[in-house]
Coordinates of C-alpha atoms in Angstrom, one line a residue:
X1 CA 144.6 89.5 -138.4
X2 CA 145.9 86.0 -136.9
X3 CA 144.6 87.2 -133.5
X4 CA 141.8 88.7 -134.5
X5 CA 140.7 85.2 -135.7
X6 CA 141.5 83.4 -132.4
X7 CA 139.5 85.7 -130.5
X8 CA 136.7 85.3 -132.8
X9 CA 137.2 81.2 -132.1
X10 CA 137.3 81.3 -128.4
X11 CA 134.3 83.9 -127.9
X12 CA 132.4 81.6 -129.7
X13 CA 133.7 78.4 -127.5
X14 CA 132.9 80.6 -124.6
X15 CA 128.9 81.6 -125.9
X16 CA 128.7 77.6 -126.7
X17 CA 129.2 76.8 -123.4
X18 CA 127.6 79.0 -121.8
X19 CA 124.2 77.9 -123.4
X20 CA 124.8 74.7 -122.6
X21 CA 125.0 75.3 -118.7
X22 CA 122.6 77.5 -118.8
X23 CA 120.1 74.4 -120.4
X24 CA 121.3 72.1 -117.9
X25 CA 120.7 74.2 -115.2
X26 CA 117.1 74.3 -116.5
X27 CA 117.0 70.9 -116.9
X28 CA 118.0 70.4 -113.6
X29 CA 115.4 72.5 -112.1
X30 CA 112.3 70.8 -113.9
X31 CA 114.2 67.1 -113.1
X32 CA 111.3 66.6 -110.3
X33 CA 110.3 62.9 -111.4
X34 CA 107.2 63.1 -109.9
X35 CA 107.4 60.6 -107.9
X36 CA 106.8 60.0 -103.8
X37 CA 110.2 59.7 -101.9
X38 CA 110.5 59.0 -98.5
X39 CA 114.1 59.7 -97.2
X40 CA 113.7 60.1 -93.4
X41 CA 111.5 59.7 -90.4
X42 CA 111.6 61.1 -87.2
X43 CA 112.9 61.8 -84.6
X44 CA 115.0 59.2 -82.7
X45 CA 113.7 58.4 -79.8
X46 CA 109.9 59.3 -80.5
X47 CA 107.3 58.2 -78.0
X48 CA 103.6 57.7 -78.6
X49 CA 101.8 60.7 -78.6
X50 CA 104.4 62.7 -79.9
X51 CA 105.0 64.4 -83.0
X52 CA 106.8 62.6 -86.1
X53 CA 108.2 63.8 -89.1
X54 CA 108.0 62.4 -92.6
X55 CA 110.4 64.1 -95.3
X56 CA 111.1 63.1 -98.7
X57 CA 109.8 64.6 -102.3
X58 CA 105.9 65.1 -103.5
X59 CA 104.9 64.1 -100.1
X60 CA 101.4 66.2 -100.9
X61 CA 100.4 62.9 -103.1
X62 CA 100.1 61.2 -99.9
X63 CA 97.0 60.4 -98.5
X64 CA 98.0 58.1 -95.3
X65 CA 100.3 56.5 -93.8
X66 CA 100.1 53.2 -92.5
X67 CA 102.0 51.7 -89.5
X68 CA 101.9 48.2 -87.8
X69 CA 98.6 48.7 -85.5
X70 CA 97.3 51.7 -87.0
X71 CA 97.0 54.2 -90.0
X72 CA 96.7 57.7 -89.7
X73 CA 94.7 59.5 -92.9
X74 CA 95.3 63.0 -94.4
X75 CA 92.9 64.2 -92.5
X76 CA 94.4 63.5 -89.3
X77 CA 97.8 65.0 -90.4
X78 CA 99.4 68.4 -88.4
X79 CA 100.6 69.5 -91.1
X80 CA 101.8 68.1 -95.0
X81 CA 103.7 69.8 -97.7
X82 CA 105.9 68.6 -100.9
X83 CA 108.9 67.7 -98.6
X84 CA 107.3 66.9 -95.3
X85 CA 104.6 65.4 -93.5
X86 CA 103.8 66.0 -89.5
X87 CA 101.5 64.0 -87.6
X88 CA 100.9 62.7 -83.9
X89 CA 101.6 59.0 -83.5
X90 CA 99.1 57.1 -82.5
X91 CA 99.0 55.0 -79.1
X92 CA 98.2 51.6 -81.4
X93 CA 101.5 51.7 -83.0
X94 CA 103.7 49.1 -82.8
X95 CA 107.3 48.8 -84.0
X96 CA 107.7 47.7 -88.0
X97 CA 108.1 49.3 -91.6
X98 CA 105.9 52.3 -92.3
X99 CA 104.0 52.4 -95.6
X100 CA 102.9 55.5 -97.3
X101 CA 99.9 55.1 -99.2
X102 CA 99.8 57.7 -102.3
X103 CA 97.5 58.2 -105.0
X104 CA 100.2 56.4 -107.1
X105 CA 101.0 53.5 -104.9
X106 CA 102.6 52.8 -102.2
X107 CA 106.1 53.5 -100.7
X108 CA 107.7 51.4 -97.4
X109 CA 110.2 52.5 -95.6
X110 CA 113.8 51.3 -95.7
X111 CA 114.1 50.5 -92.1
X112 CA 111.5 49.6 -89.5
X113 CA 109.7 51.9 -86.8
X114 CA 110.8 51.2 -83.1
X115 CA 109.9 53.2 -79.8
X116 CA 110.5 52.9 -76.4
X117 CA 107.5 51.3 -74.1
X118 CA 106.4 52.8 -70.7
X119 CA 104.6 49.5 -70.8
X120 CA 101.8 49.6 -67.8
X121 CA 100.1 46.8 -65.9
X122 CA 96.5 48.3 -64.0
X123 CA 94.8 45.7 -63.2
X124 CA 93.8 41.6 -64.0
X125 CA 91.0 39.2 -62.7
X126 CA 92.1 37.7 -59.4
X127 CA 91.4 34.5 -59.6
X128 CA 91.2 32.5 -62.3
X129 CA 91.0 28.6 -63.3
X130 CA 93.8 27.2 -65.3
X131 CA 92.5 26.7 -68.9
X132 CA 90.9 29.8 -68.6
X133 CA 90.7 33.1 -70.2
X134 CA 93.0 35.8 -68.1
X135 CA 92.4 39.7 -68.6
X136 CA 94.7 42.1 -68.1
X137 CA 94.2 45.9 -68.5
X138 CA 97.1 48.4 -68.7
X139 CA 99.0 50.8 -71.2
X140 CA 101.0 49.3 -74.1
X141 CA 100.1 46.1 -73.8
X142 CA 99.9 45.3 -77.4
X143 CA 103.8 45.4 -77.4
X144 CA 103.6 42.8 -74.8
X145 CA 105.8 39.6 -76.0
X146 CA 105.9 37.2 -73.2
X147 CA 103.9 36.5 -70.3
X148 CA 105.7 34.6 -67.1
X149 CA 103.6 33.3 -64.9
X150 CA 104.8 31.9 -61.6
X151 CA 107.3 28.9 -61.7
X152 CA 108.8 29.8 -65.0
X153 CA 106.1 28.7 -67.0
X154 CA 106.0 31.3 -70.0
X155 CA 103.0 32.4 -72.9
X156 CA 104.1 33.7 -76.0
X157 CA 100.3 32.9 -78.1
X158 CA 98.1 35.1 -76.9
X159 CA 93.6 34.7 -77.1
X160 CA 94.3 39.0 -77.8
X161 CA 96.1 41.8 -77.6
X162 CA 95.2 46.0 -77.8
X163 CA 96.9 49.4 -76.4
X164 CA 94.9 48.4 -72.9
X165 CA 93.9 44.8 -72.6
X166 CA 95.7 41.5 -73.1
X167 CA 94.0 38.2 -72.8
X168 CA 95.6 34.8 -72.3
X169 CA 94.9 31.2 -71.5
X170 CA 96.0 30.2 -68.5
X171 CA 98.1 27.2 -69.0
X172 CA 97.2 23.7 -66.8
X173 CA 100.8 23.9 -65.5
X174 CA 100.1 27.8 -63.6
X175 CA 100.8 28.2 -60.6
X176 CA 99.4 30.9 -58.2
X177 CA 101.8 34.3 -57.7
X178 CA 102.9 37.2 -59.3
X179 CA 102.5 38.2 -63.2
X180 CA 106.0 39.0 -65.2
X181 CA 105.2 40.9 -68.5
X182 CA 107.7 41.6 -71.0
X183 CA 107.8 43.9 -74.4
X184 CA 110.5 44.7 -77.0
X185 CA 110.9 48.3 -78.5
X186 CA 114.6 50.3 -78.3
X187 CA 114.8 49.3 -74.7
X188 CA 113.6 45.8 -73.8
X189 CA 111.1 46.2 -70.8
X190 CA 109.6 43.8 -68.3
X191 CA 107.0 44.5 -65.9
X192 CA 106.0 43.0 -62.3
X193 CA 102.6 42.5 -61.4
X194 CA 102.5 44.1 -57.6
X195 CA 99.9 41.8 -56.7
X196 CA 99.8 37.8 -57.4
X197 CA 97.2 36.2 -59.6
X198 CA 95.2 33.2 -57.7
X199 CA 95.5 30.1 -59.6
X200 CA 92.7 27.7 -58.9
X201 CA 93.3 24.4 -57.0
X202 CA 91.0 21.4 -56.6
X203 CA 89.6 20.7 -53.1
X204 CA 87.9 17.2 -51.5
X205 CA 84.3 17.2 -50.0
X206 CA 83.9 13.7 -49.5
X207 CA 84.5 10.4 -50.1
X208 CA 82.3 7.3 -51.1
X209 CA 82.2 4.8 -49.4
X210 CA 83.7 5.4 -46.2
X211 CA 84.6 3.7 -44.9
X212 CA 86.7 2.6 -47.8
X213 CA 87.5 -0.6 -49.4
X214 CA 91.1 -1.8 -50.8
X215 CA 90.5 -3.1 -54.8
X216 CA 87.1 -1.8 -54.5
X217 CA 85.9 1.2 -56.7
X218 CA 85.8 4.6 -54.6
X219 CA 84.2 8.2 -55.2
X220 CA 85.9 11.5 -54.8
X221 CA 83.5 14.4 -55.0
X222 CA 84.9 18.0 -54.8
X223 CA 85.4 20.9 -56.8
X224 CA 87.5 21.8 -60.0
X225 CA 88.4 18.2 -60.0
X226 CA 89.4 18.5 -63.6
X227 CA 92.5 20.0 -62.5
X228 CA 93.9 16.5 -60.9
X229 CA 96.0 14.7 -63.0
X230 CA 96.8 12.3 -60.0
X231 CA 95.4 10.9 -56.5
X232 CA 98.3 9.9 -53.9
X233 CA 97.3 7.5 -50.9
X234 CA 99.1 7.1 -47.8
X235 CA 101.0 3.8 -48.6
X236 CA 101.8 4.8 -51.7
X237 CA 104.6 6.2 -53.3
X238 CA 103.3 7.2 -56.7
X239 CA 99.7 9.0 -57.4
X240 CA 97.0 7.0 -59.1
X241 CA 96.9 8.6 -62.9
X242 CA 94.1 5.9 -64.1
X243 CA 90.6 7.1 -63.1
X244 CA 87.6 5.2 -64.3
X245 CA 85.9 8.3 -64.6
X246 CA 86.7 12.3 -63.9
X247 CA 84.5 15.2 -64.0
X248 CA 84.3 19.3 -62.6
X249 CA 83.1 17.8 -59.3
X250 CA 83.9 13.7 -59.0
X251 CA 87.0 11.5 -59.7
X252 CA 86.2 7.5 -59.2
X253 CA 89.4 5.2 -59.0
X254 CA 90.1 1.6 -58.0
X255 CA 92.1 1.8 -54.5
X256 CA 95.1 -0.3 -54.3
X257 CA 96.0 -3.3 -52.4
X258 CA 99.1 -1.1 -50.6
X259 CA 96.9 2.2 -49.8
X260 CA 96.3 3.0 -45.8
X261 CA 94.4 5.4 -44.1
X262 CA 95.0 8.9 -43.6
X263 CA 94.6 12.3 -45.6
X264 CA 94.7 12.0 -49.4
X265 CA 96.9 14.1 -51.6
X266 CA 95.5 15.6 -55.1
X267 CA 98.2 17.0 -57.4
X268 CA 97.3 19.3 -60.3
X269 CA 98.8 19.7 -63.3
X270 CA 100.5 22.5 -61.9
X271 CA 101.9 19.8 -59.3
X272 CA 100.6 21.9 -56.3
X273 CA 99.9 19.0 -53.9
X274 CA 96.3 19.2 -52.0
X275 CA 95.1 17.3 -48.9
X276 CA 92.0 16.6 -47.7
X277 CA 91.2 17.7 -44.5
X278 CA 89.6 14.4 -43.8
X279 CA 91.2 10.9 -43.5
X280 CA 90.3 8.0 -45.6
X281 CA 89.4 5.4 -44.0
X282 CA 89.4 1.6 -44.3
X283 CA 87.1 -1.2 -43.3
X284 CA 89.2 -3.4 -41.2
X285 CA 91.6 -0.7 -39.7
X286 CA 92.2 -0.8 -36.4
X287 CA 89.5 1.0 -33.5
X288 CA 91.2 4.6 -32.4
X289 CA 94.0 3.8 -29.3
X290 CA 92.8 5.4 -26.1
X291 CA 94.0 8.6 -24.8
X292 CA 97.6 8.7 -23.3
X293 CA 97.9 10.2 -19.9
X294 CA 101.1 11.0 -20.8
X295 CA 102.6 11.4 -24.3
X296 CA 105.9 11.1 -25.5
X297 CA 105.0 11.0 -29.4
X298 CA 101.3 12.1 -30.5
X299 CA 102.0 13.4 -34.0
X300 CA 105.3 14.9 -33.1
X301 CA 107.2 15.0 -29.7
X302 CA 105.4 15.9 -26.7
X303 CA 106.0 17.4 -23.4
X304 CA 109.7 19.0 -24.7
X305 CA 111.3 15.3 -25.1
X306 CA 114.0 15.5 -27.7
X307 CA 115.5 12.8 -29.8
X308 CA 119.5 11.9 -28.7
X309 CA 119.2 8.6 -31.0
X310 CA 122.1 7.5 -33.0
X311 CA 122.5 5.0 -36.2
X312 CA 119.3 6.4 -37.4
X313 CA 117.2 8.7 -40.0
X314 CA 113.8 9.8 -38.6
X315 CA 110.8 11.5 -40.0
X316 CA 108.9 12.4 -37.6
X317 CA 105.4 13.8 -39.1
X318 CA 105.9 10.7 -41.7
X319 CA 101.8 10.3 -43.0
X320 CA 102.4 7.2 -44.9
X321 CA 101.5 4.8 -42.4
X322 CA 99.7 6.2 -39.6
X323 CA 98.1 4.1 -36.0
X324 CA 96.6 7.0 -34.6
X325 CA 96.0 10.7 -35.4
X326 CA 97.8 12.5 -38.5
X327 CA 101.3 11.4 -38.2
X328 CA 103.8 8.7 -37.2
X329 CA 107.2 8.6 -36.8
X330 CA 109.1 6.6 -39.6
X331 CA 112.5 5.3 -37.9
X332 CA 115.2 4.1 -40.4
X333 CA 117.8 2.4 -38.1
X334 CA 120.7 2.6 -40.4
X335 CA 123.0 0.7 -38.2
X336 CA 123.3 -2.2 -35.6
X337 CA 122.4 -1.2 -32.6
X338 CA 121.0 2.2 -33.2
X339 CA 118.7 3.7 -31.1
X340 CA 115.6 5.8 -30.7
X341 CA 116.0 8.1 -27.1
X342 CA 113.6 10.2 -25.9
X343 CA 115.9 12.6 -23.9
X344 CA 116.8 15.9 -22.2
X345 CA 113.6 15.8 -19.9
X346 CA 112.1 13.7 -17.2
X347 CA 108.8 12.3 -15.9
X348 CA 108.0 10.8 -12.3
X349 CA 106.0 8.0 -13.2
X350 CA 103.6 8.1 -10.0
X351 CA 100.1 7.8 -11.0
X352 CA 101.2 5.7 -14.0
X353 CA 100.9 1.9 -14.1
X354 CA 102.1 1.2 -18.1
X355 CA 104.5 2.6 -20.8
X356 CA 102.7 1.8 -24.0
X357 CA 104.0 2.1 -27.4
X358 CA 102.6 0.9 -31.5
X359 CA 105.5 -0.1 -33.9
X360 CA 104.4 -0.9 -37.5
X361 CA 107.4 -3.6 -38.9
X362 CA 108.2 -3.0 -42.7
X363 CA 109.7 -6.0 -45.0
X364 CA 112.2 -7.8 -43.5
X365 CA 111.7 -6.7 -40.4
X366 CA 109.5 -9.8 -39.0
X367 CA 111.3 -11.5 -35.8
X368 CA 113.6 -8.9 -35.5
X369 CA 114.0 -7.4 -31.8
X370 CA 114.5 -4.2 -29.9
X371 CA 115.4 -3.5 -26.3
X372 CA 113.5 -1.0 -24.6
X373 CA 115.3 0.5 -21.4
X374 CA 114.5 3.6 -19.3
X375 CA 117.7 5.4 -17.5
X376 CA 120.1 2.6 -18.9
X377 CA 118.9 0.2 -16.7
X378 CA 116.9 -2.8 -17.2
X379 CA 116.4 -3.6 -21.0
X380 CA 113.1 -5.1 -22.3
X381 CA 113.0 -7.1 -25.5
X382 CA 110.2 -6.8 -28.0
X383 CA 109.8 -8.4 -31.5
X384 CA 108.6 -6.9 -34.3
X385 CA 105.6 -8.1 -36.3
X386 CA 105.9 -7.1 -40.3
X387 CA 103.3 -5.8 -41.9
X388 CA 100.9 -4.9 -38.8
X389 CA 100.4 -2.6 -36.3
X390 CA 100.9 -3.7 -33.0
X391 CA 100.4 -2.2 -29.7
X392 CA 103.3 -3.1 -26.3
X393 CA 102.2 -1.8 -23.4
X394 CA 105.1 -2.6 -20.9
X395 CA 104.7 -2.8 -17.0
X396 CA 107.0 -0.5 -14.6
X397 CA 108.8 -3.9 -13.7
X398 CA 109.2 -4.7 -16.6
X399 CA 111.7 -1.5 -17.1
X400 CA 113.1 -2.4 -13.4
X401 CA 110.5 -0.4 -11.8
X402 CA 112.3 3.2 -12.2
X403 CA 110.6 5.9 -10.0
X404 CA 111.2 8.7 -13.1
X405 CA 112.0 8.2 -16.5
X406 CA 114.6 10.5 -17.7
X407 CA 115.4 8.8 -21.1
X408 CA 113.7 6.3 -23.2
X409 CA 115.7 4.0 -25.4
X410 CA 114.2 1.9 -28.2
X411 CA 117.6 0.0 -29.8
X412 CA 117.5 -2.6 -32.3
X413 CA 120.2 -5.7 -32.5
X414 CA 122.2 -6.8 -35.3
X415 CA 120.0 -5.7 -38.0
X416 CA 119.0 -3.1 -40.3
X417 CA 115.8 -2.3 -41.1
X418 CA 112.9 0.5 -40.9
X419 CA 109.7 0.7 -38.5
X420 CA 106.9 3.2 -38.2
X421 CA 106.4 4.3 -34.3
X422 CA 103.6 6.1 -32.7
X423 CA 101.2 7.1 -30.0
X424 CA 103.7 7.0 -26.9
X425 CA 103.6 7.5 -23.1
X426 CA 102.0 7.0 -20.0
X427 CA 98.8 5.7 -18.9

């Protein structure tokens, strides 16, 4: 009897139990809340135009799904079920969260969207004026984060940007050469133009008046003249920044006292230097020398002389301070007794009756003296007039009548100090 009971008690534990699994199971399988959920994307690694796959629960509520730089609708998906959605990802998609937009709401993704760019540059206009619009077409270039233009200077603002054209504002510093572009995604890319873009410069046509006058108002007149952000005489050491007046095609400054003749620099705001291809020049300069018959210095050194000179610096294409033609030499002599020698050639001076010679003398240098002497012989003394050009021309006796000239020696005394030399030789 005793047992009969417990089995009656623990069949009836057992039915109990059994129900109540049996209605949780049931429950379980009508849980379904309902709502959207989006648990994965993929795959890893997907490029545009390939196919991505969106799983989660009640997925068929969605109607499209938005990314950063597009949204694909429900009419444009593969394929879409309760559990997963297939699609072709667009070309305008750019890395960020993914939204799904359902007829309940919306759902965003967890973690952000990222690809890997085959970013691509076609083509760009060719020449273009800083403060300017640039176009550049291409593939991917909405990705595109950076734009390096020569010299380091660097956009990150940008006039627009789509799958196939970027456009940018040139910036005032640009400087002409190649285009570097660079874009995020899972691998970082950046991208080499194969051909440079051509920054615009600013060119002279003229001057007004010419000839020029020093602390008198004067008239450049050129193109893309906007672009200067200084004018830089010969004399000078630091552009003129102060105009009265600037314009697309004129600049008009005052000229300083210290300015001389020759070639005029313009430097852009990229700090690309221009010259004219004319000189400026002044009322009250000096006539043109005549023609050597024989040069030792016209511009640079002549005939194969070289320089064998000691306790000296020497420029010698120095356009500061110019007698004649488009250069001088600028002689530093940075010890006593230094010396300028024309050397390692020779010249038979028959047919020659003067060496001539123009030395400009800098401050300080009034009074002071140099000897001239050909072959180490016979020296001649000259003295130096500051802040003028003057122009020696020296007799055969007066260098001991030497029948050739195989080196020519210009050495200063006791003194240090610098000149500007020019237009040497024979006549």
């Amino acid at each position: 009897m005793k047992t009969f009971i417990k089995t009656s008690v623990l069949l009836f534990w057992l039915a109990s139990i059994a129900v109540l699994l049996l209605t949780a199971c049931k429950k379980d399988d009508s849980g379904n809340s309902g709502l959207v959920e989006l648990l994965s994307f993929g795959p890893s690694g997907v490029q545009h135009g390939e196919e991505i796959k969106f799983i989660g629960n009640n997925l068929q509520k969605v109607n499209s799904i938005q990314f950063v730089g597009a949204t694909v609708e429900k009419a444009g998906f593969k394929s879409q079920s309760n559990e997963l959605i297939v699609l072709v990802l667009p070309d305008a998609v750019e890395a960020g969260l993914v939204k799904l937009i359902t007829t309940d709401g919306e759902i965003v993704s967890r973690s952000p969207l990222n690809l890997e760019i085959p970013l691509q540059v076609t083509s760009f206009t060719p020449v273009v004026k800083p403060g300017a619009n640039l176009t550049i077409q291409g593939k991917f270039l909405n990705w595109v984060t950076e734009l390096r233009f020569n010299k380091d200077i660097v956009v990150t603002e940008f006039v627009s940007k789509s799958v196939d054209e970027l456009v940018v504002t040139v910036p005032m510093e640009a400087q002409s050469g190649p285009l570097v572009l660079s874009a995020g995604g899972t691998e970082p890319i950046s991208v080499e133009t194969e051909t440079s873009l051509d920054v615009v410069l600013p060119a002279v046509v003229s001057f007004d008046p010419s000839p020029a006058e020093r602390e008198k108002e004067f008239t450049i007149t050129g193109t893309d003249l906007d672009l200067v952000k200084g004018v830089l005489f010969k004399g000078l050491t630091t552009p003129i920044t102060n105009f009265i007046s600037q314009s697309e095609t004129a600049i008009k400054l005052m000229i300083p006292a210290e300015a001389n003749r020759g070639l005029i620099s313009l430097v852009a705001f990229s700090d690309v230097v221009v010259e004219s291809e004319e000189p400026v020049l002044f009322v009250g300069d000096l006539p043109p020398l005549p023609a050597l018959s024989y040069a030792f210095y016209v511009d640079a050194l002549m005939n194969n002389w070289q320089n064998w000179g000691w306790n000296t610096t020497i420029d010698y294409a120095n356009k500061d301070n110019i007698r004649d033609g488009d250069a001088a030499m600028k002689v530093n002599y940075t010890g006593h007794w230094g010396a300028l020698k024309f050397a390692n050639n020779s010249v038979s001076l028959a047919g020659y009756n003067e060496i001539t010679f123009s030395i400009f003398g800098t401050a300080g240098t009034n009074g002071k003296r140099i000897n001239v002497k050909a072959n180490d012989g016979v020296a001649y003394t000259i003295t130096i007039e500051e802040g003028k050009w003057v122009e020696y021309k020296l007799t055969k006796a007066d260098l001991g009548n030497p029948a050739t000239i195989n080196d020519l020696v210009f050495q200063n005394f006791d003194w240090t100090g610098t000149i500007y030399f020019d237009h040497a030789g024979l006549r």
